[in-house]
mmCIF file with all atom_site columns, C-alpha atoms in Angstrom:
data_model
loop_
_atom_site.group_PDB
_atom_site.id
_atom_site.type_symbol
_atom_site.label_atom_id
_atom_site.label_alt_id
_atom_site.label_comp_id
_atom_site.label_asym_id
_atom_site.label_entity_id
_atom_site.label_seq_id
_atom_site.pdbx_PDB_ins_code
_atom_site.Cartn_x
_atom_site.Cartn_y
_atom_site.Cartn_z
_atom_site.occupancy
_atom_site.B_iso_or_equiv
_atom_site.pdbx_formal_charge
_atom_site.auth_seq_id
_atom_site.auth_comp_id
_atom_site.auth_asym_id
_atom_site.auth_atom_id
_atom_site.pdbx_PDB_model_num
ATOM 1   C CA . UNK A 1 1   ? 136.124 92.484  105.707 1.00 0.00 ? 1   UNK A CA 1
ATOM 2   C CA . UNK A 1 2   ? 133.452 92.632  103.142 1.00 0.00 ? 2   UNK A CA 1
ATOM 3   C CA . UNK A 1 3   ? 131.113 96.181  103.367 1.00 0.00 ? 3   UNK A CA 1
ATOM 4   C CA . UNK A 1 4   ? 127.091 95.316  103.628 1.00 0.00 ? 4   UNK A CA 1
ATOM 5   C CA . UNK A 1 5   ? 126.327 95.707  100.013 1.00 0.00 ? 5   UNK A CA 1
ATOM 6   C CA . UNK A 1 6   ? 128.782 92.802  98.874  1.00 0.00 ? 6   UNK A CA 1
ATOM 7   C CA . UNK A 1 7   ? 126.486 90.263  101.005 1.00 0.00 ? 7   UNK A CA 1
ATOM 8   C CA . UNK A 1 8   ? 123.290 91.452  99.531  1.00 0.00 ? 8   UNK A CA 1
ATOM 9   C CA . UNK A 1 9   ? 123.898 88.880  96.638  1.00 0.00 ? 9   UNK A CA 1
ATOM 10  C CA . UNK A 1 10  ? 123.243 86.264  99.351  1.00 0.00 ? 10  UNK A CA 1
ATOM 11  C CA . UNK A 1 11  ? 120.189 87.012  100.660 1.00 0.00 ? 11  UNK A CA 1
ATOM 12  C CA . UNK A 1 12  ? 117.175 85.092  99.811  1.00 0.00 ? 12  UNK A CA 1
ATOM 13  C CA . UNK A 1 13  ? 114.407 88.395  98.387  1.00 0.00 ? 13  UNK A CA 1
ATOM 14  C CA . UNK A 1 14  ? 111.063 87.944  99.311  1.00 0.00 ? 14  UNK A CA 1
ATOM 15  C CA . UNK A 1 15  ? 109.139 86.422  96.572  1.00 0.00 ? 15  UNK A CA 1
ATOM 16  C CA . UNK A 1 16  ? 105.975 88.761  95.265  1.00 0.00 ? 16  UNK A CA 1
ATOM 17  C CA . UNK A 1 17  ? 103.325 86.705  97.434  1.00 0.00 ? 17  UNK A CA 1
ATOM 18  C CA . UNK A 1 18  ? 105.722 86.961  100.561 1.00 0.00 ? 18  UNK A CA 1
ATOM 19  C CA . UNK A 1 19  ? 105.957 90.545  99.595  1.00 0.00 ? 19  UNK A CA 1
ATOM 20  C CA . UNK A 1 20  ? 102.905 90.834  99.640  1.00 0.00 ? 20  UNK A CA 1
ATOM 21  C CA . UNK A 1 21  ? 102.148 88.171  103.079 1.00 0.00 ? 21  UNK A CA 1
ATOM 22  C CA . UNK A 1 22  ? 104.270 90.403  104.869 1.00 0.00 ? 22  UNK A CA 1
ATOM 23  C CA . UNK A 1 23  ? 103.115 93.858  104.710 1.00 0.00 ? 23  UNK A CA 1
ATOM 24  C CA . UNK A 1 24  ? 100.214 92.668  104.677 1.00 0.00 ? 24  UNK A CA 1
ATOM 25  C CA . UNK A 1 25  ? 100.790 91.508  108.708 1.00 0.00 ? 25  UNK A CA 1
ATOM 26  C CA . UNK A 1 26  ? 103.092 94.917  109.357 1.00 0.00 ? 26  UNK A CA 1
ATOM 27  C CA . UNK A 1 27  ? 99.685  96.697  108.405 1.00 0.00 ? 27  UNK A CA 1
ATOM 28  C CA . UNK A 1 28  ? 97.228  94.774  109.572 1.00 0.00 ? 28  UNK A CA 1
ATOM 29  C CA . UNK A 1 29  ? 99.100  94.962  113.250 1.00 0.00 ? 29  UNK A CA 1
ATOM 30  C CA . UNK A 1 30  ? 99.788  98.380  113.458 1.00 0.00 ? 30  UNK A CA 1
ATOM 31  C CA . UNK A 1 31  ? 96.120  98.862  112.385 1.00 0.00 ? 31  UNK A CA 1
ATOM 32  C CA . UNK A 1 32  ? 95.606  96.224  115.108 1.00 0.00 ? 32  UNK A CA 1
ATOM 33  C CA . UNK A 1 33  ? 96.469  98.044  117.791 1.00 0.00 ? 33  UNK A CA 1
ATOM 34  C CA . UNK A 1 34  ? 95.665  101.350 116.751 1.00 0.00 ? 34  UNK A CA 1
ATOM 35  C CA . UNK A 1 35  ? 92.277  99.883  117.009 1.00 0.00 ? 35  UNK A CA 1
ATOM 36  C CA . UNK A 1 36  ? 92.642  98.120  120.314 1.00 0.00 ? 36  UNK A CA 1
ATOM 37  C CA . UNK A 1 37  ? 94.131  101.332 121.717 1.00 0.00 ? 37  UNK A CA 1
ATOM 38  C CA . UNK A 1 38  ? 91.510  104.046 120.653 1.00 0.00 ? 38  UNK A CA 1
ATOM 39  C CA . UNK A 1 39  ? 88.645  101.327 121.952 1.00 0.00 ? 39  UNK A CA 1
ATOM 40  C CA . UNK A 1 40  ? 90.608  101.398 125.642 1.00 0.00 ? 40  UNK A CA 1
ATOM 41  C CA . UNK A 1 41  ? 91.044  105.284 125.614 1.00 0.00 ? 41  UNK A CA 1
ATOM 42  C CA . UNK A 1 42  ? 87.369  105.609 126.344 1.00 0.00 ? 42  UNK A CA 1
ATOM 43  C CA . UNK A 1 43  ? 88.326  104.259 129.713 1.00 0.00 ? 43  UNK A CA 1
ATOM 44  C CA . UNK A 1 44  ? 91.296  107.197 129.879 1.00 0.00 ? 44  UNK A CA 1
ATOM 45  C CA . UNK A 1 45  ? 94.027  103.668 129.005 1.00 0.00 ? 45  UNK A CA 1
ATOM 46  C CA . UNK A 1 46  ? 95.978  102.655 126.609 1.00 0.00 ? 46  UNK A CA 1
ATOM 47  C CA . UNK A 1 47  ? 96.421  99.653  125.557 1.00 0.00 ? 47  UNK A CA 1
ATOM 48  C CA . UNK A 1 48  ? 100.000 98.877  126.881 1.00 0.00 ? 48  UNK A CA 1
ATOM 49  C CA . UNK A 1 49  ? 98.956  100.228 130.541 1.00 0.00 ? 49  UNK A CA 1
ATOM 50  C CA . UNK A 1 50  ? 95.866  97.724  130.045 1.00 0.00 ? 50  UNK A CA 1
ATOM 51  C CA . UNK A 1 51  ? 98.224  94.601  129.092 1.00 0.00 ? 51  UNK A CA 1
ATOM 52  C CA . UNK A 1 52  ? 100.181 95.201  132.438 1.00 0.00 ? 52  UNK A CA 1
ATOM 53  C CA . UNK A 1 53  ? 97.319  96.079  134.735 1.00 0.00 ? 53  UNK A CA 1
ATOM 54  C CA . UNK A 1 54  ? 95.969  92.867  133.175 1.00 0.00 ? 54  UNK A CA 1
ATOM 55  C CA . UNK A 1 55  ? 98.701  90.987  133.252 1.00 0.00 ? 55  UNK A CA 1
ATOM 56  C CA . UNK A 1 56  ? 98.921  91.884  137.071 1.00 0.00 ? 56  UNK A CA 1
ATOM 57  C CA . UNK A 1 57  ? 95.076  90.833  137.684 1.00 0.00 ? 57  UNK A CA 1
ATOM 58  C CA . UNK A 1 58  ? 96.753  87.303  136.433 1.00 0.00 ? 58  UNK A CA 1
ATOM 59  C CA . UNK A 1 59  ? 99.500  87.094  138.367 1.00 0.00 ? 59  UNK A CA 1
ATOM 60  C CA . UNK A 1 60  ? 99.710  85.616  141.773 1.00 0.00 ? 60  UNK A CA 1
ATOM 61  C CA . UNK A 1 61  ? 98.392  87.989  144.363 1.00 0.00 ? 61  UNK A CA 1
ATOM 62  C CA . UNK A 1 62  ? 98.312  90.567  141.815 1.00 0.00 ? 62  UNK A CA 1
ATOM 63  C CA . UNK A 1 63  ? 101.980 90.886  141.746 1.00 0.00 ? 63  UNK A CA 1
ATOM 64  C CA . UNK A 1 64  ? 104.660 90.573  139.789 1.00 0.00 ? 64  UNK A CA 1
ATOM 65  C CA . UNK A 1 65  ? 108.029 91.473  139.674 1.00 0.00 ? 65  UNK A CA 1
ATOM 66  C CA . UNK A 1 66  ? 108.990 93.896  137.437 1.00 0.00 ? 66  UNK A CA 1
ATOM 67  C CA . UNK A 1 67  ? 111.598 92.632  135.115 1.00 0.00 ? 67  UNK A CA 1
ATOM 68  C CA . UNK A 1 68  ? 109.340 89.633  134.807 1.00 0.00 ? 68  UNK A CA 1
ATOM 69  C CA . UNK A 1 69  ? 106.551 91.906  133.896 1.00 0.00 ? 69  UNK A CA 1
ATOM 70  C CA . UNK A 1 70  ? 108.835 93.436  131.357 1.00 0.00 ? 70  UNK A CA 1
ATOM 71  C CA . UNK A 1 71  ? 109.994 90.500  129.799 1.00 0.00 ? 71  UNK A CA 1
ATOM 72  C CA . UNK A 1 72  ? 106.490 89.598  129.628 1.00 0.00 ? 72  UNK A CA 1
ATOM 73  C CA . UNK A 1 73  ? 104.219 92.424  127.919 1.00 0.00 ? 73  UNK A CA 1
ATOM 74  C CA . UNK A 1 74  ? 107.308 93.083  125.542 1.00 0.00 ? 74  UNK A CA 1
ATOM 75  C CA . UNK A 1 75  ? 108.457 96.335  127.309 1.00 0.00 ? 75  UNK A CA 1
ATOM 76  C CA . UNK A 1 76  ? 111.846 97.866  127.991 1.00 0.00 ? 76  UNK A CA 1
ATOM 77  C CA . UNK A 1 77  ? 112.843 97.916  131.745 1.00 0.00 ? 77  UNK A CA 1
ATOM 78  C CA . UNK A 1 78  ? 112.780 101.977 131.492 1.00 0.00 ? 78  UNK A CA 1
ATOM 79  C CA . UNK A 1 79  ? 109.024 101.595 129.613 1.00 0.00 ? 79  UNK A CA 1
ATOM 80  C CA . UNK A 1 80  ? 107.569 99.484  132.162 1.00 0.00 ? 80  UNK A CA 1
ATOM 81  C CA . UNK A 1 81  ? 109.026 101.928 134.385 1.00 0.00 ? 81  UNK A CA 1
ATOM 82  C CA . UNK A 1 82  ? 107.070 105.204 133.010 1.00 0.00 ? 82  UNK A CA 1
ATOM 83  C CA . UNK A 1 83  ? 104.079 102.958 132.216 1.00 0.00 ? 83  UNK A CA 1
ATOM 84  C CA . UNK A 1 84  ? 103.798 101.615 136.167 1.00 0.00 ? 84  UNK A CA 1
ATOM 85  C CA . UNK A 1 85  ? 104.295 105.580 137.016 1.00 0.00 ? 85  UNK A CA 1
ATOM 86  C CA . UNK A 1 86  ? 101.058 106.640 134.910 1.00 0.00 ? 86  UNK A CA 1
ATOM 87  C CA . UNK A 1 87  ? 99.251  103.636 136.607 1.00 0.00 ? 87  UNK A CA 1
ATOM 88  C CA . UNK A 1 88  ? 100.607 104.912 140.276 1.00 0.00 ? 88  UNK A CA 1
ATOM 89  C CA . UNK A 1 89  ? 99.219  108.266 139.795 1.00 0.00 ? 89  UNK A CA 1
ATOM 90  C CA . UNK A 1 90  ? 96.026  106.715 139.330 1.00 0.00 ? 90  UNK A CA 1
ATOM 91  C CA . UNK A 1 91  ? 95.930  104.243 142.512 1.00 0.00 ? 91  UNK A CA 1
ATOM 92  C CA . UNK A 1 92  ? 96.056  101.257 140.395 1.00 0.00 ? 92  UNK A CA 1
ATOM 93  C CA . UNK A 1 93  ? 99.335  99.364  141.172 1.00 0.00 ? 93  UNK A CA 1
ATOM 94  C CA . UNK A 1 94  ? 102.002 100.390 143.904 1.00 0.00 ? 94  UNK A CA 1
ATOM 95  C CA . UNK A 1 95  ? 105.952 99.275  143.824 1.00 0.00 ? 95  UNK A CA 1
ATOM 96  C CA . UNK A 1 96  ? 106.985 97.349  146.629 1.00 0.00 ? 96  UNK A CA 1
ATOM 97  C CA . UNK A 1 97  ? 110.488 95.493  147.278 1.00 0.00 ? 97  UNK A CA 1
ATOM 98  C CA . UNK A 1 98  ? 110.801 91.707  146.753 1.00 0.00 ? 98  UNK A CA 1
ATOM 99  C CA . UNK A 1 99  ? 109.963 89.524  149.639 1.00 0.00 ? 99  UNK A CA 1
ATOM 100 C CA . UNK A 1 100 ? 112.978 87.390  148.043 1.00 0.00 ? 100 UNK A CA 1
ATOM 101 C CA . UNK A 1 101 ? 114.959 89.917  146.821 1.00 0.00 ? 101 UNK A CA 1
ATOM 102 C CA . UNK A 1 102 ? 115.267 93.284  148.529 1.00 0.00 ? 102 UNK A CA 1
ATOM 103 C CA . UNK A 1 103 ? 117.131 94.968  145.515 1.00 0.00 ? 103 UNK A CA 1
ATOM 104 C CA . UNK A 1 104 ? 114.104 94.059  143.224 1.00 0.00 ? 104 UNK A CA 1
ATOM 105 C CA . UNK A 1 105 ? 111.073 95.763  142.786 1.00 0.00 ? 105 UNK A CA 1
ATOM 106 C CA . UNK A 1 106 ? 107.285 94.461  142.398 1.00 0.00 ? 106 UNK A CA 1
ATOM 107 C CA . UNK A 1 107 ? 104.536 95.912  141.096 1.00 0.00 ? 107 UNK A CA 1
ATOM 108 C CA . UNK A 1 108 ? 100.911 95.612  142.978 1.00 0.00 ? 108 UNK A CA 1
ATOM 109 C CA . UNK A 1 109 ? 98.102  96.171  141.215 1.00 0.00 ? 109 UNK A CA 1
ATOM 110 C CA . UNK A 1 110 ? 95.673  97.659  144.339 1.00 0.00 ? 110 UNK A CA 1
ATOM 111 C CA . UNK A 1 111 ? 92.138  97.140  144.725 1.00 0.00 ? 111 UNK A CA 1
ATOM 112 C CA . UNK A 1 112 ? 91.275  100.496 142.439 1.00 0.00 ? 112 UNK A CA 1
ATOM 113 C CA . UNK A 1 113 ? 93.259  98.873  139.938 1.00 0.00 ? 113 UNK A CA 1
ATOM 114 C CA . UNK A 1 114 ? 91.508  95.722  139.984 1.00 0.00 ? 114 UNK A CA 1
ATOM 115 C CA . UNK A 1 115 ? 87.968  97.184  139.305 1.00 0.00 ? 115 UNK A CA 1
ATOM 116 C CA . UNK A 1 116 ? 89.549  99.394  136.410 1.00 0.00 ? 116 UNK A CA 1
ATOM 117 C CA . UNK A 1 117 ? 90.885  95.927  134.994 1.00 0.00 ? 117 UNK A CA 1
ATOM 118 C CA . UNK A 1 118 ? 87.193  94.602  135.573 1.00 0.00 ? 118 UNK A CA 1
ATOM 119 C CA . UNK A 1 119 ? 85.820  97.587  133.546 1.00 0.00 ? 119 UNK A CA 1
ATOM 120 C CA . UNK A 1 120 ? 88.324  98.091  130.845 1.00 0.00 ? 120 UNK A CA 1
ATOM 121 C CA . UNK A 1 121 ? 88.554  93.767  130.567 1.00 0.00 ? 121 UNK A CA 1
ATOM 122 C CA . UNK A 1 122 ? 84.508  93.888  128.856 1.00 0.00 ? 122 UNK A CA 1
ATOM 123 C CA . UNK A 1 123 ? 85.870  96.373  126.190 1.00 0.00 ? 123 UNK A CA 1
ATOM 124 C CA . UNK A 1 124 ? 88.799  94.872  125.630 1.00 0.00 ? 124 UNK A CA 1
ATOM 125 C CA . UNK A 1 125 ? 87.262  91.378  124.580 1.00 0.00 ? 125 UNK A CA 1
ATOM 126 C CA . UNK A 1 126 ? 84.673  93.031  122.366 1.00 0.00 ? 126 UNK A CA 1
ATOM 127 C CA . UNK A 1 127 ? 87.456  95.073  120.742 1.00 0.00 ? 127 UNK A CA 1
ATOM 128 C CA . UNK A 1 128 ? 89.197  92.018  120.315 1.00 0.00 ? 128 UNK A CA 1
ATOM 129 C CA . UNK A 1 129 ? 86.157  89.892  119.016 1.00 0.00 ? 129 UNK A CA 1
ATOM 130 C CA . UNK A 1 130 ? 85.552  93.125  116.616 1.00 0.00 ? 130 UNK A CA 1
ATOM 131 C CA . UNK A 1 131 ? 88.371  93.251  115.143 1.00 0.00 ? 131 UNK A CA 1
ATOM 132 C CA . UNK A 1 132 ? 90.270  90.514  114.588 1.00 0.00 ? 132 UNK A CA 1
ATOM 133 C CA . UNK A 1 133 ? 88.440  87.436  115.821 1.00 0.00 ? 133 UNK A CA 1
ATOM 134 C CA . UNK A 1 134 ? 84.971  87.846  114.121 1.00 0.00 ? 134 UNK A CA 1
ATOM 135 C CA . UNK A 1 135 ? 86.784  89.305  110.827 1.00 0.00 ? 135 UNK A CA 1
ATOM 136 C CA . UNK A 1 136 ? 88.274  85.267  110.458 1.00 0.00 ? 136 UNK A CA 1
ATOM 137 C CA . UNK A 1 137 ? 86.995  82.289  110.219 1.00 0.00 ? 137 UNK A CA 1
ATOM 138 C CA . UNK A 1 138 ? 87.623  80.131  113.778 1.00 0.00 ? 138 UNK A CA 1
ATOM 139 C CA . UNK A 1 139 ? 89.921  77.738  111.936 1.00 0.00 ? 139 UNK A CA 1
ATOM 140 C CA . UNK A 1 140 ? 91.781  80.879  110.866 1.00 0.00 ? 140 UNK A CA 1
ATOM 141 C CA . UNK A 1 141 ? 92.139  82.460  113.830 1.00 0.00 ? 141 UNK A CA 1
ATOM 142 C CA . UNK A 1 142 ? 93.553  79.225  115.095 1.00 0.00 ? 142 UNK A CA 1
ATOM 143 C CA . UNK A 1 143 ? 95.952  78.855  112.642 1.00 0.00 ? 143 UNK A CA 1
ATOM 144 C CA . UNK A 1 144 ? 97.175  82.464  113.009 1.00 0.00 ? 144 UNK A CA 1
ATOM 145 C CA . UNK A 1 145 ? 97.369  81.816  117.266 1.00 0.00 ? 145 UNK A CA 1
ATOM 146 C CA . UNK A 1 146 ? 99.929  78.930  116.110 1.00 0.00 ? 146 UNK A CA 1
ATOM 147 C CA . UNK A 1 147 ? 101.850 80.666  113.159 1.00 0.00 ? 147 UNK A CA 1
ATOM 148 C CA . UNK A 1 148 ? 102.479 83.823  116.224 1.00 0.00 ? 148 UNK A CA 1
ATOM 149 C CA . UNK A 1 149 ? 103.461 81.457  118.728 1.00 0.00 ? 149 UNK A CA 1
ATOM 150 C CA . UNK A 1 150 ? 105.912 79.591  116.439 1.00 0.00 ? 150 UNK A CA 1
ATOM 151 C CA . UNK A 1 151 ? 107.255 82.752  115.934 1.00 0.00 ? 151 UNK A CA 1
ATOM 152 C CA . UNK A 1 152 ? 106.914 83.873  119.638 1.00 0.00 ? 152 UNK A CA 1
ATOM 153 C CA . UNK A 1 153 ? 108.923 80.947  120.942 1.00 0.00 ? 153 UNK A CA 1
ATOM 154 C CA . UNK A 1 154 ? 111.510 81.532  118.103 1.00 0.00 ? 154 UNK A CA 1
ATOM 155 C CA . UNK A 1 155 ? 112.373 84.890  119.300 1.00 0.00 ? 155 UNK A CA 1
ATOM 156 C CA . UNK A 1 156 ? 111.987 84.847  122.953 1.00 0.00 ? 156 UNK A CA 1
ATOM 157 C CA . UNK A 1 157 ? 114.851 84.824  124.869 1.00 0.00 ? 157 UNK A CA 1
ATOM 158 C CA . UNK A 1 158 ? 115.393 81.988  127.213 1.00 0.00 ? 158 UNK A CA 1
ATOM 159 C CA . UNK A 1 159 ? 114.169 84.159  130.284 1.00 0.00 ? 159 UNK A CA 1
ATOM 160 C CA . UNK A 1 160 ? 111.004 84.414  128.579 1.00 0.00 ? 160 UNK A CA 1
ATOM 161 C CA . UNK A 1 161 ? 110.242 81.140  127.226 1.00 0.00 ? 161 UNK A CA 1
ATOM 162 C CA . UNK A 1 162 ? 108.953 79.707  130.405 1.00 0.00 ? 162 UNK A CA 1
ATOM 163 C CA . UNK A 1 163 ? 105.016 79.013  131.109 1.00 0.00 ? 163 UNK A CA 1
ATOM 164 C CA . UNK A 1 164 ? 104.506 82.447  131.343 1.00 0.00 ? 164 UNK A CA 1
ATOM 165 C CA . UNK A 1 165 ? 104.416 83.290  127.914 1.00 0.00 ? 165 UNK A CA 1
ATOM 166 C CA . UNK A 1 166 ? 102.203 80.473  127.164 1.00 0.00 ? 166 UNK A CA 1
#
């Protein structure tokens, strides 16, 4: 068996402008949604508890199971898990069973959770508009929508490929 360091001969390095491409993107997202994040916290929310409360507010019936809901907003199973306990305390989602299922659990985002989603979804959009989508061009921002879902679709796993990741 060969240790680590004996492969490193095969690995294709980055060239300087890929270097440079990629943290370029590692900064600019973390800056992202450090952004998005402080914006949201003037409505007491961060921005993960706003991407499932939204995500909810999609959903049919406002609910969604929550493995799915995982799988969707990019969250462990024990994440999702805290995050829907922060948003119970508040009144804005409840667990219930699975109508199909009684071993799995949904989360229901509640009327008091829609109206924060209402709220929080104006401030979110101008954060968003602020901060990445006015800063490009529109063909850019285009072109960067299907570069990440490339990528996206790439690295899903098969669970999560369907529509709703689209």
């Amino acid at each position: 068996m060969s240790s680590p360091s004996e492969n490193l001969d095969d690995v294709p390095w980055l060239t300087g402008s890929e270097q440079h491409a990629w943290r370029a993107y590692l900064r600019a997202t973390r800056l992202l949604e450090v952004a998005l994040d402080l914006d949201l916290s003037r409505h007491g929310t961060q921005l993960s508890e706003y991407e499932v409360v939204s995500m909810l507010s999609e959903a049919p019936n406002g609910r969604m199971r929550m493995s799915a809901l995982a799988d969707l907003v990019v969250q462990s199973r024990s994440r999702i898990t805290h995050t829907a306990s922060r948003l119970e305390k508040r009144g804005w989602v409840r667990r219930e069973p699975c109508a199909d299922d009684r071993r799995g659990v949904e989360l229901v985002l509640t009327d008091t959770g829609r109206e924060h989603v209402a709220l929080m979804a104006k401030c979110h959009v101008q954060s968003v508009r602020e901060h990445l989508i006015d800063i490009l061009d529109p063909e850019e921002f285009i072109a960067l929508g299907s570069s990440l879902q490339k990528i996206r679709d790439a690295l899903a796993a098969p669970s999560q490929a369907g529509d709703a990741l689209r």
